[in-house]
Tab-separated table of C-alpha atoms and ligand atoms in Angstrom:
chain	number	residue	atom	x	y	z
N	1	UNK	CA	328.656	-11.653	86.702
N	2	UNK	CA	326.397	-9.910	84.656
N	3	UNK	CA	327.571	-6.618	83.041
N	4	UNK	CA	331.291	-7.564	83.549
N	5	UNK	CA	331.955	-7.274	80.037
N	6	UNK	CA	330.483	-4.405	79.324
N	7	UNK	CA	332.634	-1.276	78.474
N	8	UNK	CA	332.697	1.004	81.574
N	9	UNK	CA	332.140	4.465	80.954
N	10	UNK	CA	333.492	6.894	83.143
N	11	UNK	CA	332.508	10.784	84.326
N	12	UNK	CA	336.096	11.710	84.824
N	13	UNK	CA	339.801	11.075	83.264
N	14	UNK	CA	343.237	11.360	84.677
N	15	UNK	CA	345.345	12.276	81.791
N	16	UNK	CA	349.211	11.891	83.174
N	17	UNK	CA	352.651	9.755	81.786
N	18	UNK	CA	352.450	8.002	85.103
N	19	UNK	CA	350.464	4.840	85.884
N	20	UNK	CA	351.261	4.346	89.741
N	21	UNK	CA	349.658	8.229	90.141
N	22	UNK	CA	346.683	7.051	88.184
N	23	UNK	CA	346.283	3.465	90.582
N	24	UNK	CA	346.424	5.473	93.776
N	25	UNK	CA	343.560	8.298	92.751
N	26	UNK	CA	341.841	5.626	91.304
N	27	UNK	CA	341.296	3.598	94.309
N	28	UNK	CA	340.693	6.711	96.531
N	29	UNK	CA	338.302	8.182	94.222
N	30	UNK	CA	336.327	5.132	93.897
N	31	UNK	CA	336.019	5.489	97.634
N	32	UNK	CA	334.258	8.954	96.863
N	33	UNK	CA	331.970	6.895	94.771
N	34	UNK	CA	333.575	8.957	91.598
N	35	UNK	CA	334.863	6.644	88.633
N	36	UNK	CA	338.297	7.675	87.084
N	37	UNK	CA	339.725	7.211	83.480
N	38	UNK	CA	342.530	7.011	82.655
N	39	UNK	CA	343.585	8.782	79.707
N	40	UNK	CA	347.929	8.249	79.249
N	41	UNK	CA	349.523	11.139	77.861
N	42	UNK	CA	352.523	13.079	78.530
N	43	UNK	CA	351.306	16.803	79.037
N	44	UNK	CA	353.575	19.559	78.258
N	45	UNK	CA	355.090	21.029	81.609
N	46	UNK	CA	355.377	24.792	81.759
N	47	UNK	CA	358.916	25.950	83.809
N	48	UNK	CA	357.348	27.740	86.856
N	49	UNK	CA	358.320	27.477	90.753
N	50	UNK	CA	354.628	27.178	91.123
N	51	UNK	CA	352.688	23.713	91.280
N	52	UNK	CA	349.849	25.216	91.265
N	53	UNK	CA	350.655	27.028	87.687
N	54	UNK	CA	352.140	24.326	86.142
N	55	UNK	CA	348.896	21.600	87.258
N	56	UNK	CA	346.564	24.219	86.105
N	57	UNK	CA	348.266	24.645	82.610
N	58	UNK	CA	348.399	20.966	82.088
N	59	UNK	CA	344.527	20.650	82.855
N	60	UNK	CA	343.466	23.162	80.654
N	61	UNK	CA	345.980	21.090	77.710
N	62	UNK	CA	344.582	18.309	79.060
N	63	UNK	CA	340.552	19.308	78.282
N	64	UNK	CA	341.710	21.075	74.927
N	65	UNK	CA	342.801	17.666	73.723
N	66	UNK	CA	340.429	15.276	74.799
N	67	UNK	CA	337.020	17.111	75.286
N	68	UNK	CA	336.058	16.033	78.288
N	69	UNK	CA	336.160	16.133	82.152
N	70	UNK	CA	339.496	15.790	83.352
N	71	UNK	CA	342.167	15.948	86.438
N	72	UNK	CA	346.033	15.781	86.613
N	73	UNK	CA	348.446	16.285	89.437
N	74	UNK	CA	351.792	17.609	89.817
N	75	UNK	CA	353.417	16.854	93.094
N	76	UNK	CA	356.558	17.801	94.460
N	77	UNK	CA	358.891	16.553	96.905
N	78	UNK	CA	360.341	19.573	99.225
N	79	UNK	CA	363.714	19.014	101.159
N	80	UNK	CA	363.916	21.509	104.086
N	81	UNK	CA	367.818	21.448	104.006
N	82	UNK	CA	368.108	21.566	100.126
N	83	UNK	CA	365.755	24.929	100.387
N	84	UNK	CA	363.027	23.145	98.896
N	85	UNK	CA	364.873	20.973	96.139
N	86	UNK	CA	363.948	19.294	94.259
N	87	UNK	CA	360.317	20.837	94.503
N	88	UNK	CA	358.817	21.028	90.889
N	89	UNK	CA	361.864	19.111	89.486
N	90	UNK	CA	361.040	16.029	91.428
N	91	UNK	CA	360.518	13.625	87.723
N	92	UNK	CA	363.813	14.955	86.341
N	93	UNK	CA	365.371	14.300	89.846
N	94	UNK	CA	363.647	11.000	90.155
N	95	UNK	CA	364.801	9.967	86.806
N	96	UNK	CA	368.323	11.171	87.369
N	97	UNK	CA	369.736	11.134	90.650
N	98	UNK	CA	366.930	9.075	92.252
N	99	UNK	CA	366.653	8.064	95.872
N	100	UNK	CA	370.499	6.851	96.018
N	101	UNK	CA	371.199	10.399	95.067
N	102	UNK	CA	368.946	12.168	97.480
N	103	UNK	CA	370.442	10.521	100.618
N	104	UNK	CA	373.895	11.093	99.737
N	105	UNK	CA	372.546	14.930	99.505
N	106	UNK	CA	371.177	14.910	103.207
N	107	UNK	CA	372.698	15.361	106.661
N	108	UNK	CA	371.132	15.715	109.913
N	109	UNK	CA	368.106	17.641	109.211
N	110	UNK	CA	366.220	15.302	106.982
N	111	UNK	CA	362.794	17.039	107.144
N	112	UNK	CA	360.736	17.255	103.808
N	113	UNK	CA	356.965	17.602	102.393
N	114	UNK	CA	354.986	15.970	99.650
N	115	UNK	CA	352.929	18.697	97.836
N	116	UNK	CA	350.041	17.884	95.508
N	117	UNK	CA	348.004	19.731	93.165
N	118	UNK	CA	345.030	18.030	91.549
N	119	UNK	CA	343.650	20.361	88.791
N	120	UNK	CA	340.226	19.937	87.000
N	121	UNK	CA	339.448	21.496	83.859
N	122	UNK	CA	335.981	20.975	81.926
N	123	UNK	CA	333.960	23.276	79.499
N	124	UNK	CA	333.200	25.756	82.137
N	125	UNK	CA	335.536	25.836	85.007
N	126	UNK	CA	339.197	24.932	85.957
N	127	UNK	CA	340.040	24.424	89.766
N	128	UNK	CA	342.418	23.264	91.457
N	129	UNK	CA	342.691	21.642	95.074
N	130	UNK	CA	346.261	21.517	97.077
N	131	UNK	CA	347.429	19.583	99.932
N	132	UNK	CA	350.467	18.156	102.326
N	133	UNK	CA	351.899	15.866	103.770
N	134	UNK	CA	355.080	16.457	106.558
N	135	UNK	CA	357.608	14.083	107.355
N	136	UNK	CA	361.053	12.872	106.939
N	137	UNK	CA	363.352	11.765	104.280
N	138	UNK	CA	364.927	7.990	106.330
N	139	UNK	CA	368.436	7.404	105.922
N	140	UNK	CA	368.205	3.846	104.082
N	141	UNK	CA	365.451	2.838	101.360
N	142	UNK	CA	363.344	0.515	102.572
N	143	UNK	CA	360.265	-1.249	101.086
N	144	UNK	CA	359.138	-1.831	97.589
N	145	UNK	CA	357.362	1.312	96.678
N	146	UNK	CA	357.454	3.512	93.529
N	147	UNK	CA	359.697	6.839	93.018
N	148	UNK	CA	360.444	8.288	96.606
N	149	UNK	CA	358.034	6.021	98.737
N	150	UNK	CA	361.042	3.922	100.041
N	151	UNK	CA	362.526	6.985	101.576
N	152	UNK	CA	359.445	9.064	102.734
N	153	UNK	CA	358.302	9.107	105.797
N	154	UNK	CA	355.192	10.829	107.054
N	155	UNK	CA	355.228	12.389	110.269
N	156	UNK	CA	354.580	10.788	113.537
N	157	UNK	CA	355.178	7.471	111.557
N	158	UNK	CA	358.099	5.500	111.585
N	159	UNK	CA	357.829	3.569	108.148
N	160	UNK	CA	358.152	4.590	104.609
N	161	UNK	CA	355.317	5.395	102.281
N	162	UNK	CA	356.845	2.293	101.029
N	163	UNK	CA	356.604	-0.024	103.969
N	164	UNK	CA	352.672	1.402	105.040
N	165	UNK	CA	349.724	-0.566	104.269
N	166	UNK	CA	347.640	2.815	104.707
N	167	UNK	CA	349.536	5.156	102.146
N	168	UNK	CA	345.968	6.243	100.412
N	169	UNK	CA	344.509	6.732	103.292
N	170	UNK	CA	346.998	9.995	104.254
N	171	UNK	CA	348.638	10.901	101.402
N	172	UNK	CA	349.340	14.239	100.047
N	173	UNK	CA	347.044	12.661	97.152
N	174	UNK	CA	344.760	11.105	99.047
N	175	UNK	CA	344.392	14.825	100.671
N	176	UNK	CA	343.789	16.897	97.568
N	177	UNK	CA	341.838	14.279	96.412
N	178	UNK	CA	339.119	14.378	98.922
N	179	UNK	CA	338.924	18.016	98.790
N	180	UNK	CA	338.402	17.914	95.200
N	181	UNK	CA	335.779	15.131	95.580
N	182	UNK	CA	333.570	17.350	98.282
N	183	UNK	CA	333.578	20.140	95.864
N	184	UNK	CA	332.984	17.888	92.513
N	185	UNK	CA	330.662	15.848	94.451
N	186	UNK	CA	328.738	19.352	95.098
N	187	UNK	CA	328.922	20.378	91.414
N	188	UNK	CA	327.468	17.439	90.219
N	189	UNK	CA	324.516	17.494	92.902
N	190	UNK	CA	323.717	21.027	92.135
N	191	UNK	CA	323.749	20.412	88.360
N	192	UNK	CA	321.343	17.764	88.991
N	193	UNK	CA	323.471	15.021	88.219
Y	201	LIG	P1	352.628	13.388	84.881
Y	201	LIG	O1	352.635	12.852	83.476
Y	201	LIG	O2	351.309	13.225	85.557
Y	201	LIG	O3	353.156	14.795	84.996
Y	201	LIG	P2	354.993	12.714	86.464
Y	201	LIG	O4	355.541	11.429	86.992
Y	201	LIG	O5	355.893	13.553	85.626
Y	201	LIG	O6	353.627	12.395	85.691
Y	201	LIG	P3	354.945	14.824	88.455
Y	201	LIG	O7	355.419	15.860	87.510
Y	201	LIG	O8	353.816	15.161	89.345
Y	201	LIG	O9	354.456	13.507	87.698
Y	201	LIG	O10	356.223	14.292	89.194
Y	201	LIG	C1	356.371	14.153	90.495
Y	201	LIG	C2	357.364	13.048	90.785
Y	201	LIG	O11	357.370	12.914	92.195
Y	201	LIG	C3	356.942	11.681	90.237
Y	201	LIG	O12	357.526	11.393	89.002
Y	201	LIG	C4	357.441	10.723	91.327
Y	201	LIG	O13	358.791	10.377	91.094
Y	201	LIG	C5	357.353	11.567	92.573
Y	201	LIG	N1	356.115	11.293	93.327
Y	201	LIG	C6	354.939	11.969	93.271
Y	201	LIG	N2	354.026	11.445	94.102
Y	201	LIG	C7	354.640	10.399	94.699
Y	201	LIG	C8	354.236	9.437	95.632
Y	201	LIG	O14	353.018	9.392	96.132
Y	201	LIG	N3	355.130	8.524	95.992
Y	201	LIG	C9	356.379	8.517	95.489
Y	201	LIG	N4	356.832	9.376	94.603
Y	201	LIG	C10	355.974	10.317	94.192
């Protein structure tokens, strides 16, 4: 095919440590028409309760370093019965304890969300976009998904992140996402882009 070869140049770059977050916003933006980079790097992570604070902060590292139009994300998995835990610790927790660890944490009440923050940062503004998803945490892993998608499930579902074909379709990424494309998708237009 012609132009298959060619170097692709994108408008946008995710800058994160974490490929499988990079392959999911990539194939939802692309359904926005928008293009994503991806630019790996390990951004510094402020301590803060806040999502919000610490995705903003890592944007604005993120565009200091690279020059150029960027997002990240920081997501967090909240456990009703663990008052929230492990919220902005869900890496560490991930990388420690990991989904073994979780259920051996829960009883009876096994409701939780998945938070995301997607955070742009360019030359002249930095934004960022949050959204949620509810559900459950299941009592058994189940499918082949990465960090807590075998024991996630959305609400009103009864399979895993995991175990769902549709997972970008209704996603606490693939809902911050879309809000960020309607406003980016705005920008551009009224820049004359
Ligand atoms: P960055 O370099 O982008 O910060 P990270 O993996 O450290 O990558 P976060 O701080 O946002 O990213 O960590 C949130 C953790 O929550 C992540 O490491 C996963 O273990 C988990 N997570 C986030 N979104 C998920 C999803 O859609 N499915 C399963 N696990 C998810």
């Amino acid at each position: 095919k012609v132009g298959e070869d060619m170097p692709q140049s994108f408008d946008l770059f995710f800058v994160s440590s974490n490929y499988h977050k990079y392959k999911e916003a990539k194939k939802i933006l692309h359904s926005f028409n928008i293009n994503l980079g991806f630019l790996k790097y390990e951004l510094e992570e402020i301590q803060s309760y806040s999502l919000k604070e610490i995705a903003s902060k890592k944007a604005v590292q993120a565009f200091q370093k690279y020059k150029k139009p960027v997002i990240v994300e920081d997501d967090g998995l909240f456990i009703d019965s663990l008052y929230g835990f492990p919220g902005p610790y869900s890496s560490y927790v991930f990388k420690t304890i990991g989904n073994k660890g979780i259920l051996q944490l829960l009883n009876q009440n096994r409701k939780a969300k998945f938070v995301s923050i997607i955070s742009f940062c360019d030359d002249k503004i930095s934004k960022s976009f949050e959204a949620k998803i509810d559900g459950n945490i299941s009592k058994t892993q189940t499918g082949k998904g990465w960090g807590y998608d075998p024991i996630f499930v959305p609400k009103n579902l009864n399979k895993t992140f995991a175990a769902l074909t549709n997972k970008n379709e209704l996603s606490h990424r693939y809902k911050a996402l879309k809000k960020f494309s309607s406003w980016y998708l705005r920008k551009l237009k009224s820049n004359g882009q």
